[in-house]
Amino acid sequence: MKKIIPISLILTSHFAFTAAAPIQIQEKIDSQRMQQNQPFERPEHKVSKSQPQIQHSDKAISLSKQELLKQPHLLNSAMLSTLITGNAEDVLFLLPIYQKLSIAEQSREIMQWAKAVEARAKQNYAQSIKLYRELLANYPENQPIRMQLAVTLFENRENEAAEAQFHKLQADKLPPEIANIIHHYLAAINKQDRWIFQGGLTFLNDPNINNAPASGITHNGWTAPRKESAQGVGLNVNVEKKWSWGNGIFHEFHLNGNGKYYWNNKKYNEYSLRESFGLGYQNAKQKITVLPFLEQMWYAGGSTQSESTKRYSNARGVNTRWQYWITPQWQSSITYEYAEQRYTRRKHLDGNYHFISPSVYYYPSSQQYWFVGANFNRNSTRDLDDSFIRKGISLGWGQEWKNGLSSQLSVSYARKQHRAPMPIFLITQRNKEYGVQVSLWHRALHFKGITPRLTWQYNKVKSNHAFYNYDKNRVYIEFSHTF
């Protein structure tokens, strides 16, 4: 239990106190560092489907093969027309003729597009998807290419990726018949109950793992802990399953595991496992879930010299979420979570929290999106100085560029107000928190479904207590894959 130590005890037991106080201070900072690890959850883009039937009109070619070869401009035009309609039979008929043209008379893009259609017709989906992705990286505004990529992903049972492409198409102005086809594909995806396995690996490089202030900071004679650096890997594994019961009702299961392993500073190693199972409702416009959960966390201790992870805390609560497509370009989402937390050693942190986060996404086109979100977190603990209310806002922008590069930028700001003065310092903490994150990746750079992503992250905290002021830059590489 933490205690406010009276002045008389400081005078009579100076040496004993000076040995214990830095440990208390370091543990206090570490406890706050662990408390603020709130996951950011993006809304899922899901709507509904039945297997669509796409009709193509038969077009007779009145010219012979020899006549077509004598008119390369006409052959290029005919080839492009069949590619836009996606009629594989016509493409396969024209492709051998087109390949007889000289390299100068051929279009590299038309040839690559035709090869993608040919690979799909032969059910060589991996090669077809690779070619479509390369084309889309150079021509992100091309709706027929994106549509054919989405359908090929659907046929290859890569439903999450197909769904994302269909939603990007919905953001563009489409003819009603095409919009209806997309709606049916999305409906079919959402009717498929399947196990989803996702995994990710992140190379971590944290120059200030313990969130310490600048070197040499003192307060009332006490010196703040020094900054510590740590390098390692972050791991995450997610397993999901949905059981549909008709009329939009379903059960859903989630198993989420996360871990950070620092090979040169193992006392900050941490792992967590959350299991949730609950009920939901979904139609073409919205999705609602109510998921009770259990969560266990392991931690090496941070402020101690132990390098082995031990049970740190457990939580039980419920997560609810409502997602709603206002229009094909606008999506809203709101998440609420409540949990009771119990700590193995740091009993002063026992308590509960309420977390609520509304957000709005805007998709002006299939190559761009914007979002704005707010969040409110009320954390109530046994000791009031560890209880706080945090209010924040975040803004973001995602973009697919014509050269194949994709980017995502987000900025955040929050105010955090503690409820009581801290022991030793007798200060009620008030923080202002700032964050910036930029991620870059190239859509044509991927291996076996894995695209590396480079991320830069900057965090800054301005506090009324000097020991809790800090800022840090982090650069790391992420890899993720859905099975």
PDB file of C-alpha atoms in Angstrom, residues 19 60 277 280 383:
ATOM      1  CA  ALA A  19      16.659   4.079  -0.637  1.00  0.00           C
ATOM      2  CA  ALA A  60     -18.959 -11.473 -82.773  1.00  0.00           C
ATOM      3  CA  PHE A 277     -17.641 -14.611 -27.081  1.00  0.00           C
ATOM      4  CA  GLY A 280     -24.405  -9.788 -32.754  1.00  0.00           C
ATOM      5  CA  ASP A 383      -6.105   4.621  -4.555  1.00  0.00           C
TER       6      ASP A 383
END
